[in-house]
Amino acid sequence: MLGRRAFLGGFGLALAGPARARAQGSGVTGPAARRVACLDLLLTETLLTLGVTPAAVGNIPLYQRLVAEPVLPDGVPDLGPLQEPNLELLQQLRPDLILAPSWAEVGSNDIERIAPVAWLPTFSTQKPALEHARSLLAQVAAMTGRDAEAQAWSARADAALAEARQALAPFADRPVYVVRFMEDGRHAAIFGGNGMIGDVLARLGLTNAWTGRTNVWGTTSIGIEQLAGNPEARLIHFNRGAETDRALRQLAGSPLWQALPAVRQGRVIETPVVYPNGGLSSAARFAGQLARAVPAHEAARG
C-alpha cells in the first residue's frame, strides 16, 4: 500500500536517536500518554472523543472535511498527508505516543524511531463496526488515562441510538438506501454490510435496502439504476457541499434518476455528511440526524 511505502523509505537518515520501545495496541504500558500524535482519521476522532487534544494530526483539512466532529481545536500541528507524514516535524514535536493504522505497519518502521507506536486496527472483518469502535475507544482510553471518559461516551452512544430507534420506529415499515452521489450523476457510493452506516441502521431497527456485497468498510460503488432494486425504499443521501451540488445537477437531467421509484414518489431525504468509517461519535451523530430528518420529511409529505 502507498502508506506502507511512505512510512518506510527515505526517512531513516533524517531521524536522530535510538529506536524506542514499540507500542502494540492495548499492550501499551507505562504512564498515560499526554502528547499523542495521530496518523488516521478514525484514530483522531477517537482521541478527540475522549477529550484529548492531539499533539499533531495527519491531514487536518481532510479531517475537517470528512469527519468534522468532534471539532479539532485550533493550533494543532498538521503532519501533512496521512500516507506521507512529515516525520521531521513529528520528531521535533516529541510525542509520547503515536497512533497509526495497523494496515500501515511493516517490520521495523521509521516512525518507531521517534516514539512508541500503537498500531491499531481501523476496521474489523470479525465484528460489527460499532463493537469495533467501542473496543478501539477503550484501547485508546487505556493508553491516555481516559477510562472514565470512554465509559461515559459508550453509554452516551447507546442512549443516542436508543432514542433514535424510538423516534424512527413509526418509519421502520420501509427499507432505506444510504448513499453518497458521485459527481458524474451516474454512480453512487452505497453503504451496507458491517460498516458503521450499515451497523447503525440495524441498531435503529431499519432494514438496509442494499443487500449486495461491500468492502471491509461497508461500502461499494453502484450505478444509479441499481437504486431501483427495491422500489419501496426510502433513499437517504449525504450532502457533501459543492460535490453534492454538482452531482444533483447531473442527476436532474438523468432519465434513470427521474425513473427511480423513490424519486417519483418523493422519498429522497438529504442529511448532513458524516464520516462513514467513523467511531462512536460519528455513529451517534448519524443516528440523531436520521431521527430528525426522516420524521420531518414524512411530515412535510403529509
mmCIF file of C-alpha atoms in Angstrom, residues 7 15 20-25 28 33-40 43-44 47 54-58 79 82 85-102 104 109-120 140 143-144:
data_model
loop_
_atom_site.group_PDB
_atom_site.id
_atom_site.type_symbol
_atom_site.label_atom_id
_atom_site.label_comp_id
_atom_site.label_asym_id
_atom_site.label_seq_id
_atom_site.Cartn_x
_atom_site.Cartn_y
_atom_site.Cartn_z
ATOM 1 C CA PHE A 7 6.231 5.195 6.239
ATOM 2 C CA LEU A 15 15.937 10.837 12.224
ATOM 3 C CA ARG A 20 12.283 3.421 21.254
ATOM 4 C CA ALA A 21 10.001 0.715 22.515
ATOM 5 C CA ARG A 22 7.207 -0.290 20.179
ATOM 6 C CA ALA A 23 3.640 0.044 21.447
ATOM 7 C CA GLN A 24 1.387 -2.809 20.421
ATOM 8 C CA GLY A 25 -2.268 -1.778 20.574
ATOM 9 C CA VAL A 28 0.956 -0.274 25.722
ATOM 10 C CA ALA A 33 0.443 9.341 27.255
ATOM 11 C CA ARG A 34 -0.097 13.103 27.310
ATOM 12 C CA ARG A 35 1.223 14.108 23.891
ATOM 13 C CA VAL A 36 -0.345 11.841 21.290
ATOM 14 C CA ALA A 37 0.041 12.173 17.531
ATOM 15 C CA CYS A 38 -2.483 10.601 15.125
ATOM 16 C CA LEU A 39 -1.953 9.298 11.609
ATOM 17 C CA ASP A 40 -5.521 8.223 10.828
ATOM 18 C CA LEU A 43 -7.977 7.401 15.466
ATOM 19 C CA THR A 44 -8.087 11.203 15.542
ATOM 20 C CA LEU A 47 -8.781 10.611 20.632
ATOM 21 C CA PRO A 54 -3.697 15.633 19.731
ATOM 22 C CA ALA A 55 -0.098 16.768 19.697
ATOM 23 C CA ALA A 56 -0.280 16.546 15.908
ATOM 24 C CA VAL A 57 -2.590 15.137 13.239
ATOM 25 C CA GLY A 58 -2.112 13.917 9.686
ATOM 26 C CA LEU A 79 1.706 16.498 9.688
ATOM 27 C CA LEU A 82 -1.742 10.601 6.018
ATOM 28 C CA PRO A 85 3.503 12.349 7.186
ATOM 29 C CA ASN A 86 6.221 14.892 7.866
ATOM 30 C CA LEU A 87 8.460 12.785 10.077
ATOM 31 C CA GLU A 88 10.945 15.580 10.745
ATOM 32 C CA LEU A 89 8.147 17.724 12.197
ATOM 33 C CA LEU A 90 6.867 14.727 14.131
ATOM 34 C CA GLN A 91 10.300 14.227 15.659
ATOM 35 C CA GLN A 92 10.509 17.908 16.627
ATOM 36 C CA LEU A 93 7.139 17.677 18.400
ATOM 37 C CA ARG A 94 8.398 14.777 20.575
ATOM 38 C CA PRO A 95 5.095 12.951 21.179
ATOM 39 C CA ASP A 96 4.770 10.372 23.954
ATOM 40 C CA LEU A 97 2.788 8.093 21.660
ATOM 41 C CA ILE A 98 1.823 7.804 18.009
ATOM 42 C CA LEU A 99 -1.489 6.243 16.951
ATOM 43 C CA ALA A 100 -1.283 4.678 13.497
ATOM 44 C CA PRO A 101 -3.424 2.250 11.466
ATOM 45 C CA SER A 102 -2.304 -1.365 11.665
ATOM 46 C CA ALA A 104 0.477 0.532 7.556
ATOM 47 C CA ASN A 109 9.077 1.204 10.902
ATOM 48 C CA ASP A 110 10.896 4.544 10.946
ATOM 49 C CA ILE A 111 8.180 6.249 12.968
ATOM 50 C CA GLU A 112 9.103 3.874 15.797
ATOM 51 C CA ARG A 113 12.428 5.738 15.952
ATOM 52 C CA ILE A 114 10.504 8.823 17.072
ATOM 53 C CA ALA A 115 8.151 7.500 19.766
ATOM 54 C CA PRO A 116 6.269 4.335 20.754
ATOM 55 C CA VAL A 117 3.669 3.481 18.140
ATOM 56 C CA ALA A 118 0.292 1.863 18.770
ATOM 57 C CA TRP A 119 -0.634 0.073 15.546
ATOM 58 C CA LEU A 120 -4.404 -0.105 15.846
ATOM 59 C CA VAL A 140 -7.031 4.435 23.309
ATOM 60 C CA MET A 143 -3.223 4.454 26.776
ATOM 61 C CA THR A 144 -4.218 8.019 27.664
#
